Coordinates of C-alpha atoms and ligand atoms in Angstrom, one line a residue:
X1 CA 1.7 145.9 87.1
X2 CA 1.0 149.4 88.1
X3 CA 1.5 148.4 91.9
X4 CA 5.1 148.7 93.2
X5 CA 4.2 146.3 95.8
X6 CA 3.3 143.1 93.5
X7 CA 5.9 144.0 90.9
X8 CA 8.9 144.2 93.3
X9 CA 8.6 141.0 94.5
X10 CA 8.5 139.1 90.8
X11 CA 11.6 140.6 90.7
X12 CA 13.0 139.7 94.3
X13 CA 11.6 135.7 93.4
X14 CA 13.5 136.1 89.7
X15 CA 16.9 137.2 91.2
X16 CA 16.8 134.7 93.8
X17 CA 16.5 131.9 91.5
X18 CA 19.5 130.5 90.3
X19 CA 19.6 128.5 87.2
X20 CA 21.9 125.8 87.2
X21 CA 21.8 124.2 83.2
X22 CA 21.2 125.7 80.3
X23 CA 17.4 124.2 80.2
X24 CA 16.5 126.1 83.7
X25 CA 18.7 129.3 82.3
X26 CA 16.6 129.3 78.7
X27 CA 13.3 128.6 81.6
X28 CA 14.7 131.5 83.5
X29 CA 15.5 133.9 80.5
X30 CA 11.5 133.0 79.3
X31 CA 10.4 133.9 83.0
X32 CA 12.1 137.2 82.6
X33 CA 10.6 137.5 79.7
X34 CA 6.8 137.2 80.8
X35 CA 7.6 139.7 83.7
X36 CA 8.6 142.3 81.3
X37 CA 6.4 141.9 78.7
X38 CA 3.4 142.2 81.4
X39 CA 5.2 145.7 82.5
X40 CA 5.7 147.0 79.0
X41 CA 1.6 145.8 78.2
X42 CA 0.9 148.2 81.8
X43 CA 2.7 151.2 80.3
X44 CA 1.3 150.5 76.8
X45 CA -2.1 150.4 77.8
X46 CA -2.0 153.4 80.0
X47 CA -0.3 155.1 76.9
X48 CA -3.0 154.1 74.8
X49 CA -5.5 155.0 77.4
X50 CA -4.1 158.6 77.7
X51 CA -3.5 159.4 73.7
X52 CA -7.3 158.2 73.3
X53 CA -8.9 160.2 75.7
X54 CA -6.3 163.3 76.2
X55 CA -9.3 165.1 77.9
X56 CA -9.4 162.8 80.7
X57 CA -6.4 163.8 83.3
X58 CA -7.2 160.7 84.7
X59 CA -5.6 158.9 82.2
X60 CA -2.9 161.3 81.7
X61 CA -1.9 160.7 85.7
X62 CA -2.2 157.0 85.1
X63 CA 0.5 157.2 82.4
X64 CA 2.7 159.6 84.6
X65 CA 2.6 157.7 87.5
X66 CA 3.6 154.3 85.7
X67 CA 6.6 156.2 83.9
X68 CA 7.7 158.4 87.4
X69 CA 7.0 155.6 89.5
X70 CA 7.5 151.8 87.8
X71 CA 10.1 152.8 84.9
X72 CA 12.7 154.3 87.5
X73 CA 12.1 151.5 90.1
X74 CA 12.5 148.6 87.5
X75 CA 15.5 150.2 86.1
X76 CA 17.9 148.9 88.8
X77 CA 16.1 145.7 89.0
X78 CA 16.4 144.8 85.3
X79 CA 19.9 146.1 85.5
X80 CA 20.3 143.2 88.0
X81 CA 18.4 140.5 86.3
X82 CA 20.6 141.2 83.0
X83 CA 23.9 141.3 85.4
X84 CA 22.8 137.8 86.8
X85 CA 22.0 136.7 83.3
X86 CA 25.6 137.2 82.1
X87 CA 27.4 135.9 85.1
X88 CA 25.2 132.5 85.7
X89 CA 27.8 129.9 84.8
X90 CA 25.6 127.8 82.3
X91 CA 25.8 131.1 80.1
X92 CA 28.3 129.6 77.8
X93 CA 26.4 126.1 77.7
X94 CA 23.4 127.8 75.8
X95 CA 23.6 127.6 72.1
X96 CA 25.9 131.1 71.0
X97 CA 23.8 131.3 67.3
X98 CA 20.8 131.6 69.0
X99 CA 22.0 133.6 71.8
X100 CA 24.1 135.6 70.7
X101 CA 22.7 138.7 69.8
X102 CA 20.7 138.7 73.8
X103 CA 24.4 138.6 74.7
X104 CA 25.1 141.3 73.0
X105 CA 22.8 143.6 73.8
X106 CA 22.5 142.4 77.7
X107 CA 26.4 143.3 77.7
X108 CA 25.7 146.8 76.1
X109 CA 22.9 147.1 78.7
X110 CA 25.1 146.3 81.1
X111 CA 28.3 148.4 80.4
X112 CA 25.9 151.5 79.7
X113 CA 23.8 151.4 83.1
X114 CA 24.5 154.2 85.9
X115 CA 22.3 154.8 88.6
X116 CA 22.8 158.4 88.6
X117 CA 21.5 158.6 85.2
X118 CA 18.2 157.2 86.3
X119 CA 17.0 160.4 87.5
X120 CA 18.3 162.3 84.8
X121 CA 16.8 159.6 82.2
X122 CA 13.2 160.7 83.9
X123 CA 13.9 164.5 83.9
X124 CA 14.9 164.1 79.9
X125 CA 11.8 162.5 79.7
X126 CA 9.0 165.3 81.3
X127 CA 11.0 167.6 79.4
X128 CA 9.5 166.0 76.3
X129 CA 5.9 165.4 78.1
X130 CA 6.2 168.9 78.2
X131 CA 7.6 170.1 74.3
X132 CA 4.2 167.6 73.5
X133 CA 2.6 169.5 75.6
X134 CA 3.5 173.3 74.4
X135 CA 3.0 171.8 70.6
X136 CA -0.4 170.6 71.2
X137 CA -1.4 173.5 73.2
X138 CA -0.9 175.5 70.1
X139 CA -3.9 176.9 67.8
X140 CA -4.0 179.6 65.0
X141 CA -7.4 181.8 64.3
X142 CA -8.5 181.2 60.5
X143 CA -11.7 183.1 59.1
X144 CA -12.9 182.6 63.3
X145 CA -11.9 179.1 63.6
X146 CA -9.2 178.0 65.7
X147 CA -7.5 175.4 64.4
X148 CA -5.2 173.1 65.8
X149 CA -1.7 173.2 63.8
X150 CA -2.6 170.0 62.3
X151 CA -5.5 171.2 61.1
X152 CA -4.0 173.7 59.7
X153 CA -1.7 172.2 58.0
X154 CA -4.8 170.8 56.1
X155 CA -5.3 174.1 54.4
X156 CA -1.6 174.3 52.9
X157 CA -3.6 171.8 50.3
X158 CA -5.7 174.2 49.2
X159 CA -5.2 175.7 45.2
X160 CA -5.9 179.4 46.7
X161 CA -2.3 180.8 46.9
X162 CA -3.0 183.6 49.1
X163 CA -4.7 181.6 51.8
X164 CA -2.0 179.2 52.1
X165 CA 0.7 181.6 52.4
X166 CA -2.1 183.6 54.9
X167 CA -2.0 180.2 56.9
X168 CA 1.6 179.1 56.3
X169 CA 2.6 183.0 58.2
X170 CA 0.0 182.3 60.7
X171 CA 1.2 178.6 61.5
X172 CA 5.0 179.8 61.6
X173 CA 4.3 183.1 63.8
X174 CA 2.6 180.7 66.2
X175 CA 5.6 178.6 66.6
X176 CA 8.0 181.5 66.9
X177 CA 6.1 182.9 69.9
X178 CA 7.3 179.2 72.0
X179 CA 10.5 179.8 70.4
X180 CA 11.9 181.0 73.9
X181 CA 10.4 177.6 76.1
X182 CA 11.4 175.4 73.0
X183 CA 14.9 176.2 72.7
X184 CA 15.5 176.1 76.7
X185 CA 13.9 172.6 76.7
X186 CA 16.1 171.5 73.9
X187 CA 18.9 173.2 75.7
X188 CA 18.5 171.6 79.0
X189 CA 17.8 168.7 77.0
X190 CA 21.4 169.0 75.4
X191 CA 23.3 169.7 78.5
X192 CA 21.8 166.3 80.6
X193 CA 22.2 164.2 77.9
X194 CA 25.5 165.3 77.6
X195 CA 26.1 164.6 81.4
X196 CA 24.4 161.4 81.0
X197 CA 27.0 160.4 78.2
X198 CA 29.9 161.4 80.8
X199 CA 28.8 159.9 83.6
X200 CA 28.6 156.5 81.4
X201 CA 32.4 157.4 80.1
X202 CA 31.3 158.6 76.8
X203 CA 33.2 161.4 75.1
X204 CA 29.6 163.2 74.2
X205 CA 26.3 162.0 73.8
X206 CA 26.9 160.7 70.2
X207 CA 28.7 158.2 70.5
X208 CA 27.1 157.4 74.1
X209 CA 23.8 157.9 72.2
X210 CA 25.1 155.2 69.6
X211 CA 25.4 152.8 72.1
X212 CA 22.5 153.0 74.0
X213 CA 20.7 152.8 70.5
X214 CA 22.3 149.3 70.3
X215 CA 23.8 150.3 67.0
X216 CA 26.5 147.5 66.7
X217 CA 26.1 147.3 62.9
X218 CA 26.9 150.4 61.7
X219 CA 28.5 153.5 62.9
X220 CA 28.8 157.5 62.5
X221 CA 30.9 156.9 58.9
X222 CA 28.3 155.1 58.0
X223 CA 25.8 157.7 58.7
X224 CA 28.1 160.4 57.0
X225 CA 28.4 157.8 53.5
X226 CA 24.5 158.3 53.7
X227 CA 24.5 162.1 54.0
X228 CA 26.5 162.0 51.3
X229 CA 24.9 159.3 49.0
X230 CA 21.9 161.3 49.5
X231 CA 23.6 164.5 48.3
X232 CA 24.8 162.7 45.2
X233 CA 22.1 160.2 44.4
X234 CA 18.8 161.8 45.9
X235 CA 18.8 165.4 45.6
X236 CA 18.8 165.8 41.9
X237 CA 16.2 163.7 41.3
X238 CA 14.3 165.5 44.5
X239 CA 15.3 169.1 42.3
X240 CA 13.7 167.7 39.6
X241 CA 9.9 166.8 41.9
X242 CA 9.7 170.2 42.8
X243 CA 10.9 171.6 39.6
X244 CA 8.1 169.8 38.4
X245 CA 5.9 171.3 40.7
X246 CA 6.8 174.9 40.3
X247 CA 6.0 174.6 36.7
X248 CA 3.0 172.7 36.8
X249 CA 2.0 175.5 39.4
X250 CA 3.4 178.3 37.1
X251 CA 5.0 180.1 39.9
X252 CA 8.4 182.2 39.3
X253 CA 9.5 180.1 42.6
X254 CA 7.8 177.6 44.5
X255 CA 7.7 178.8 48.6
X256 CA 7.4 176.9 51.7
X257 CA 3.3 177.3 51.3
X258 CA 3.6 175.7 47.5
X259 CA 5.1 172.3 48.7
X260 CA 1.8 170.3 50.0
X261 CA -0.9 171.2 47.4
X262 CA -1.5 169.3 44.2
X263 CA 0.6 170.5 41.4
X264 CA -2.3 170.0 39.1
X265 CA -5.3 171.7 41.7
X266 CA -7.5 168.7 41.9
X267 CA -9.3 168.2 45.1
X268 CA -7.9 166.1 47.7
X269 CA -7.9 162.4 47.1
X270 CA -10.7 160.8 49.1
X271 CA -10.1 157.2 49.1
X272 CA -13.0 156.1 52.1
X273 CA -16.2 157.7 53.7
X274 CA -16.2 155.6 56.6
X275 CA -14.2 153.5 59.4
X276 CA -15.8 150.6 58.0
X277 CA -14.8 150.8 54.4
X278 CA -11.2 151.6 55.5
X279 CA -10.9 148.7 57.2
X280 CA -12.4 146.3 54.4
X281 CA -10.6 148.3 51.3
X282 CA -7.2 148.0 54.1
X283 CA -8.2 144.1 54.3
X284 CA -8.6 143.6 50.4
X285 CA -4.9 145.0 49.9
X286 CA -3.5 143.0 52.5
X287 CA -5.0 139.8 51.0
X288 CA -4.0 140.6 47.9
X289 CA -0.2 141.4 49.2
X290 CA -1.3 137.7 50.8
X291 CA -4.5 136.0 51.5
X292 CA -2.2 135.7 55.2
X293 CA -2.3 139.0 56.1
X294 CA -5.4 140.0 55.0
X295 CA -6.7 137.1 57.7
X296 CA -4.2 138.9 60.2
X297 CA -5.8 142.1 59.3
X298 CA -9.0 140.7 60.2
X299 CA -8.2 139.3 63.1
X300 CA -7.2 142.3 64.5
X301 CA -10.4 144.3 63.6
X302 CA -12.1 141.4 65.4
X303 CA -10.0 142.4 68.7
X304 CA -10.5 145.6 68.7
X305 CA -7.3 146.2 68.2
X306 CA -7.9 149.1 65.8
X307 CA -8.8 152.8 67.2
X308 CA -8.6 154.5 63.3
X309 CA -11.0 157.2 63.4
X310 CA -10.5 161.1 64.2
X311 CA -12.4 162.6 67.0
X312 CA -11.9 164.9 69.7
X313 CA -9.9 164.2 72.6
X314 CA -8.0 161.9 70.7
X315 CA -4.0 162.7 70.6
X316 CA -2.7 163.7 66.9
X317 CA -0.6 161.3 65.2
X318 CA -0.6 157.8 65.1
X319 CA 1.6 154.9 65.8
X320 CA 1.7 150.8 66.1
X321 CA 1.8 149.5 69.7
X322 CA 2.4 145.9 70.9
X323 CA 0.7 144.4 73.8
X324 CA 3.4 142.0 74.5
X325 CA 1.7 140.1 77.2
X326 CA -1.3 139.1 74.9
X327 CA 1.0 139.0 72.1
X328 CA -1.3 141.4 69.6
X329 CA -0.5 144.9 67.6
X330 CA -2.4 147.7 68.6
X331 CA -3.2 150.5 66.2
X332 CA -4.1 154.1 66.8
X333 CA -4.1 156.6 64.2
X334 CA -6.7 159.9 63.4
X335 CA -8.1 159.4 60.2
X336 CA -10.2 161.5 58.1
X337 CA -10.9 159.7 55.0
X338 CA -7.7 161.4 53.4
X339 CA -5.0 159.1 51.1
X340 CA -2.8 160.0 53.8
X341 CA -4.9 157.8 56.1
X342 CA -4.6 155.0 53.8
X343 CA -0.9 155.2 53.9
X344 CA -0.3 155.1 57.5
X345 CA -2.7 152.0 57.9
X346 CA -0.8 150.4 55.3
X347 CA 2.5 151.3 57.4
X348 CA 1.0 150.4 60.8
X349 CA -0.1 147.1 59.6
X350 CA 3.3 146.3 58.3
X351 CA 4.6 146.9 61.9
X352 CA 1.7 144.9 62.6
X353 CA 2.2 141.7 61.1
X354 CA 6.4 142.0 62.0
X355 CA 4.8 141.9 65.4
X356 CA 2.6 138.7 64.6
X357 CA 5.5 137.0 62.4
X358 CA 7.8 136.7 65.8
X359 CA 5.1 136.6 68.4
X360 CA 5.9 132.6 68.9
X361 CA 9.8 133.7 70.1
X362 CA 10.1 132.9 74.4
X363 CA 12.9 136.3 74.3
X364 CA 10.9 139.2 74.3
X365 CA 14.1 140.7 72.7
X366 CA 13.6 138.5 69.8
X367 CA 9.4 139.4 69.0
X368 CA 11.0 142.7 67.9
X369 CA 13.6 144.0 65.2
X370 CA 15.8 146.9 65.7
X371 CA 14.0 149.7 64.5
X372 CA 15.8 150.0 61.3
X373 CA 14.8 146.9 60.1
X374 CA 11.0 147.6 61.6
X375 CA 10.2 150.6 59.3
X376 CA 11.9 148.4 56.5
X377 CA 8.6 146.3 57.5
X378 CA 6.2 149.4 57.5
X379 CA 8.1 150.9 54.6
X380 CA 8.4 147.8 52.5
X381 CA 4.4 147.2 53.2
X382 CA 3.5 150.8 51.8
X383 CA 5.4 149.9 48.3
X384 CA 4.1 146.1 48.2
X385 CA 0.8 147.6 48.0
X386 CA 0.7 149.8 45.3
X387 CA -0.3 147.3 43.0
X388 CA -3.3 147.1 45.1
X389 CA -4.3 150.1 45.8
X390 CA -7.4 150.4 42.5
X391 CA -9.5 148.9 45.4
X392 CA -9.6 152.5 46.6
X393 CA -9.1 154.5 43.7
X394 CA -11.0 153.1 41.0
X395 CA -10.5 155.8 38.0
X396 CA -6.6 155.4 36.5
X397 CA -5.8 159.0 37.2
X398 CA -6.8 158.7 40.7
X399 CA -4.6 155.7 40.8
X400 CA -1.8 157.0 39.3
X401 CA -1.6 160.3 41.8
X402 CA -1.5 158.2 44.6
X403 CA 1.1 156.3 43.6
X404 CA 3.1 159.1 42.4
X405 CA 2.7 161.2 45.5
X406 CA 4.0 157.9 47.5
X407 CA 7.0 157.5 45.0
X408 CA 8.0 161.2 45.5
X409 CA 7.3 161.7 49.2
X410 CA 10.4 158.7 49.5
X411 CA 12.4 160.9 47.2
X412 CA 11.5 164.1 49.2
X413 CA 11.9 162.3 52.5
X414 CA 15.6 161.1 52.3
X415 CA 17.1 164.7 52.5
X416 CA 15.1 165.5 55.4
X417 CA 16.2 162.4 56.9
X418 CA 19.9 163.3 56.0
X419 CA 19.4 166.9 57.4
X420 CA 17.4 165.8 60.5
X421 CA 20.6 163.3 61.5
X422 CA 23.3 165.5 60.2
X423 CA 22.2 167.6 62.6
X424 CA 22.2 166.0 65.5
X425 CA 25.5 164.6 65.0
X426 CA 26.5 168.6 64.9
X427 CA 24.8 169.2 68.1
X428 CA 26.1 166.7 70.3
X429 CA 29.8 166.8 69.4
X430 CA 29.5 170.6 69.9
X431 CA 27.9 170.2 73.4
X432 CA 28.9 173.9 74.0
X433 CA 27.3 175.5 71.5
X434 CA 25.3 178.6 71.9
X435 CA 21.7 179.1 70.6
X436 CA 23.2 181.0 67.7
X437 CA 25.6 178.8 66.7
X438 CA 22.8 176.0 66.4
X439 CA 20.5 178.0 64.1
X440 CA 24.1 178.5 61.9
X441 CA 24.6 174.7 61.7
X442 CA 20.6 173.9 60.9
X443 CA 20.6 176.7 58.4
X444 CA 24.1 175.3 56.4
X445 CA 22.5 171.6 56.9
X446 CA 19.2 172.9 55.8
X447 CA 20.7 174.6 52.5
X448 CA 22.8 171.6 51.9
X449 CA 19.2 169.3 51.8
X450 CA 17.5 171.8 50.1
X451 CA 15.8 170.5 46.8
X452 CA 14.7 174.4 45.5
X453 CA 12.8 175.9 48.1
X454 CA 12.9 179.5 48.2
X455 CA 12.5 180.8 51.7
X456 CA 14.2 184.5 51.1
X457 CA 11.9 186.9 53.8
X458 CA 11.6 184.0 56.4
X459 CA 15.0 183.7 57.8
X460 CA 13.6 183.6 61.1
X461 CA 11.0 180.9 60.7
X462 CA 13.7 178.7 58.9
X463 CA 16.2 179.2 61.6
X464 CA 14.0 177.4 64.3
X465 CA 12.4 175.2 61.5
X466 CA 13.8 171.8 63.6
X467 CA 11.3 172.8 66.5
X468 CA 8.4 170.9 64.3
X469 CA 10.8 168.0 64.5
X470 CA 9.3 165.9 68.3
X471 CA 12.5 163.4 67.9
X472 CA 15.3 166.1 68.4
X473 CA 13.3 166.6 71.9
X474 CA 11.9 163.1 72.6
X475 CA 13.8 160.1 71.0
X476 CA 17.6 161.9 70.2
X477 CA 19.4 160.5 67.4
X478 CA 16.1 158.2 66.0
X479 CA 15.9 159.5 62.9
X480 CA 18.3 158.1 60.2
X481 CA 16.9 155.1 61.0
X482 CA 13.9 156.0 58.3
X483 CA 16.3 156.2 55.3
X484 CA 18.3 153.3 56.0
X485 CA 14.8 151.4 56.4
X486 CA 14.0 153.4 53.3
X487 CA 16.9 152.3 51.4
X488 CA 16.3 148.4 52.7
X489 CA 12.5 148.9 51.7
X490 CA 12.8 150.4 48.4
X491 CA 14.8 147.4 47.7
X492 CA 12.1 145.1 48.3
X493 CA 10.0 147.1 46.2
X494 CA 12.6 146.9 43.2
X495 CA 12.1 143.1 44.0
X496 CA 8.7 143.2 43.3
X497 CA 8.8 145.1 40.2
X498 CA 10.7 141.7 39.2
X499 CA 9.4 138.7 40.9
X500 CA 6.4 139.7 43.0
X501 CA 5.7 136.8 44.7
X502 CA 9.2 136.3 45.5
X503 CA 10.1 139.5 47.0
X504 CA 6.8 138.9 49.5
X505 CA 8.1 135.8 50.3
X506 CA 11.4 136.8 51.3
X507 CA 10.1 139.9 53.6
X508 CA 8.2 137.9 55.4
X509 CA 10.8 135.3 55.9
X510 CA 13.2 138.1 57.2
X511 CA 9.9 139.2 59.4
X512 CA 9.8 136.0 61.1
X513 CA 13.0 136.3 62.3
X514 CA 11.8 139.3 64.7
X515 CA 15.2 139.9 66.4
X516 CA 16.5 137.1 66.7
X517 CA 19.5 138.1 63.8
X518 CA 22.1 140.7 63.5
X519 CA 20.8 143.9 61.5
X520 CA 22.8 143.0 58.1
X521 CA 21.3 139.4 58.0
X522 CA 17.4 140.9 58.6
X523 CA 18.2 142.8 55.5
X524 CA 19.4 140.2 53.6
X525 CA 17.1 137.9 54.5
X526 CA 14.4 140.4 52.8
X527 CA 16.8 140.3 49.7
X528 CA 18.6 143.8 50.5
X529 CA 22.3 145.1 51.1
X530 CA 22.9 146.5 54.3
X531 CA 24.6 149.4 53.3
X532 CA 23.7 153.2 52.8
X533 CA 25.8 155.1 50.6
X534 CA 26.0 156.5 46.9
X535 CA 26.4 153.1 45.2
X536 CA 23.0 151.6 47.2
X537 CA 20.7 154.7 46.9
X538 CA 22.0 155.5 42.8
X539 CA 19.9 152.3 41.8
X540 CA 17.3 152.7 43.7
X541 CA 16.5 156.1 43.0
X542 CA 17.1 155.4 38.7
X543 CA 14.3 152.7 39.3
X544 CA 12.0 155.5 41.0
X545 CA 12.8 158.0 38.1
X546 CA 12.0 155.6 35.1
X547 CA 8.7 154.5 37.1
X548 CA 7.9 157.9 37.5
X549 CA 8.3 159.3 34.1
X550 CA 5.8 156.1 32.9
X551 CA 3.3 158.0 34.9
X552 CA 1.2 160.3 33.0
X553 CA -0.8 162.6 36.1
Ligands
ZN601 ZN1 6.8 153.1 61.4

């Protein structure tokens, strides 16, 4: 699949071919199916490949190649294949419930290709090979060590105030001198997606961007209700977190160097010593979610489909894959035996069994949700599991720390969610902007979302604050995506608190249903309300509130 010459003619056979019921057109649709699926597991196992071993330019060529040579070549060919797809005349003999949403987003596809945005698709995309490249290159010198900025960012844990506003400055300064090659990216960035959005006959790249997102459910009002909803609904109870904090840290105010470390200056959680007892303390919870999962969870150990541990030359990070021609979740993450850790496996593994719940669907489309709906599987895994999660920490206080710090890191994360959105919607419909202007507009957004941080002396830093953020430069406009998920997963969660077995039962119903459904009917499946404003988050966030003030640490 990394061979031009074997893939092209698949291709050539498929569009030759021409279906003449609906049984040879559903044959035909699976076909098409199989050939993309093998593709996407090529560029998924070169991805993994490279992000495991980023010391090996072997494997970082291997990746390039497949995305500068396969992607752009299979572009038009897919555009053709979805083209023939809609016009075959047994179209309309296929059952619409079950096909409709295919037809929906084949038309979208279809409406929105241009081949001269092919080659300015690619371009966008080295562009952000390269912003991962100048983020990664960078280091910071602490008592002789160079540190990378993640582990750094470790250090902002620690109860000595002085050393983590020492490594806060130093982590900050180190950004600002990339400012320059950072902001021209993101400019050049700016001005081709723009273009992109023209050629397609978009008035800018929101609403162009909106599209190509497939987001038929909702639209930029909706996204504006939530901005709002979270100024009304979230932030006071996000004031009152790090109120909390200041005091408990006794500071007169509490700076961007106060926000990580414990309030109380206990050590770092420590939930696991090993790879081994990660994985059979992750297992325990997952059986205990359901005895299912936990199986599913083993399963995948037994593949080897889990690369957990932290060691050099891996890639920072860490994210849920799918090989879609073996059907199987992959899961790569860099853990250090932090609670952290703990949380992202959690998360991962609810992508994870989403993947497995839909793996049976023929439509590739179908195995997977839109991504709003997917983190409401991650999401919703991370708060079905705190009931479980004594298998780690055995001692109540323990207990109760982690699942405060998960409760309040929702509560923290909405605004940045709102802020992260609001301001790409300022960007693209103010394509013309200068450099300036853009750190006025992040500044305002960043004051609006700002739950009583004082950073009076570091104007600068805050100004090009969004350059920590990699989805302004490599996925624009995926970001709101994480508090509507939130909102859908916190709903399970208030579920549970009810009828535990119940709420499980329904999220992994709506699982099951991979994409197969419109966006509102995943959520309600799960027993949510697809909707995002004031009146949604109020509940949720009283619910979080009265749980929080039952727990004593
Ligand atoms: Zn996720």
């Amino acid at each position: 699949m990394g061979d031009w010459a074997q893939v092209e003619p698949l291709f050539t056979e498929l569009l030759r071919r021409q279906p003449s019921s609906a049984g040879e057109l559903e044959q035909w649709l699976g076909d098409y199916s199989e050939l993309c699926a093998a593709l996407s597991q090529e560029e998924a196992t070169r991805y993994i490949a490279m992000t495991t071993r980023t010391d090996d330019p072997v494997c970082e060529r291997a990746y390039q190649e497949f995305v500068e040579q396969i992607t752009p070549r299979c572009k038009p060919l897919v555009f053709a294949a979805e083209k023939a797809y809609l016009a075959n005349p047994s179209l309309d003999t296929l059952p619409a419930e079950r096909y409709a949403v295919l037809k929906r987003k084949s038309e979208n596809l279809v409406n929105l290709f241009r081949e001269e945005n092919v080659p300015l698709e690619t371009q966008d995309e080295l562009l952000a090979m390269e912003y991962h490249k100048i983020r990664g290159a960078m280091t910071v010198k602490v008592e002789d060590a160079e540190l990378t900025l993640q582990q750094a960012a470790k250090l902002l844990e620690q109860p000595d105030r002085g050393l983590r506003q020492q490594v806060w400055e130093k982590m900050t300064t180190r950004q600002l001198a990339d400012k320059e090659a950072l902001e021209q990216i993101y400019d050049r960035q700016v001005d081709l997606r723009t273009e992109m959005a023209s050629h397609a006959g978009f008035a800018n790249f929101r609403d162009y961007a909106f599209r190509r997102r497939e987001r038929f459910d909702y639209s930029a009002e909706d996204c504006f209700r939530f901005h709002e909803g979270v100024e009304r609904a979230v932030m006071p109870l996000a004031r009152k977190i790090r109120l909390r904090q200041r005091q408990l840290l006794g500071v007169e105010t509490l700076r961007p160097w106060d926000l990580a470390v414990d309030a109380l200056n206990r050590p770092p959680l420590s939930p696991f010593a090993n790879a081994a007892e990660f994985v059979r303390g992750t297992r325990e919870i997952f059986s205990r979610v359901h005895p299912a999962l936990g199986e599913q969870f083993q399963f995948m150990a037994d593949q080897h489909l889990l690369e957990l541990e932290n060691r050099k030359g891996k890639a920072p990070g860490g994210y849920q894959i799918s090989l879609q021609e073996r059907r199987v979740p992959f899961i790569f993450m860099n853990a250090v035996g932090r609670d952290v850790d703990l949380r992202t496996l959690v998360h991962e593994g609810g992508h994870s069994f989403h993947m497995l719940a839909a793996r049976e669907d023929p439509i590739l489309e179908y195995r997977s949700a839109p991504i709003e709906f997917c983190e409401v599987a991650s999401m919703g895994m991370e708060l079905l599991a705190l009931p479980h999660l004594g298998g780690f920490y055995k001692n109540a206080e323990d207990y109760d720390r982690a699942y405060r710090t998960r409760l309040e890191d929702i509560v923290l994360l909405l605004p940045s969610v709102a802020l992260g959105d609001a301001f790409q919607h300022w960007v693209y419909t103010h394509p013309l902007h200068t450099r300036e202007e853009r750190s006025k507009a992040w500044l305002q957004l960043a004051n609006r979302f700002n739950a009583g941080v004082d950073w009076s002396g570091y104007e600068e830093q805050r100004a090009h604050q969004w350059h920590a953020t990699l989805h302004f430069f490599t996925t624009p406009f995926y970001y709101i995506e994480y508090g509507f998920a939130q909102t859908g997963a916190l709903q399970v969660w208030r579920r549970s608190l009810e009828n535990y077995p119940e709420a499980v039962e329904r999220y992994w119903r709506a699982l099951t249903l991979g994409g197969s459904r419109p966006l509102p009917e995943l959520f309600e499946a799960a027993g949510a309300r697809f909707q995002f404003d004031y009146e949604s988050l109020e509940p949720l966030m009283d619910a979080i509130d009265k749980r929080l003030d039952r727990i004593a640490a």
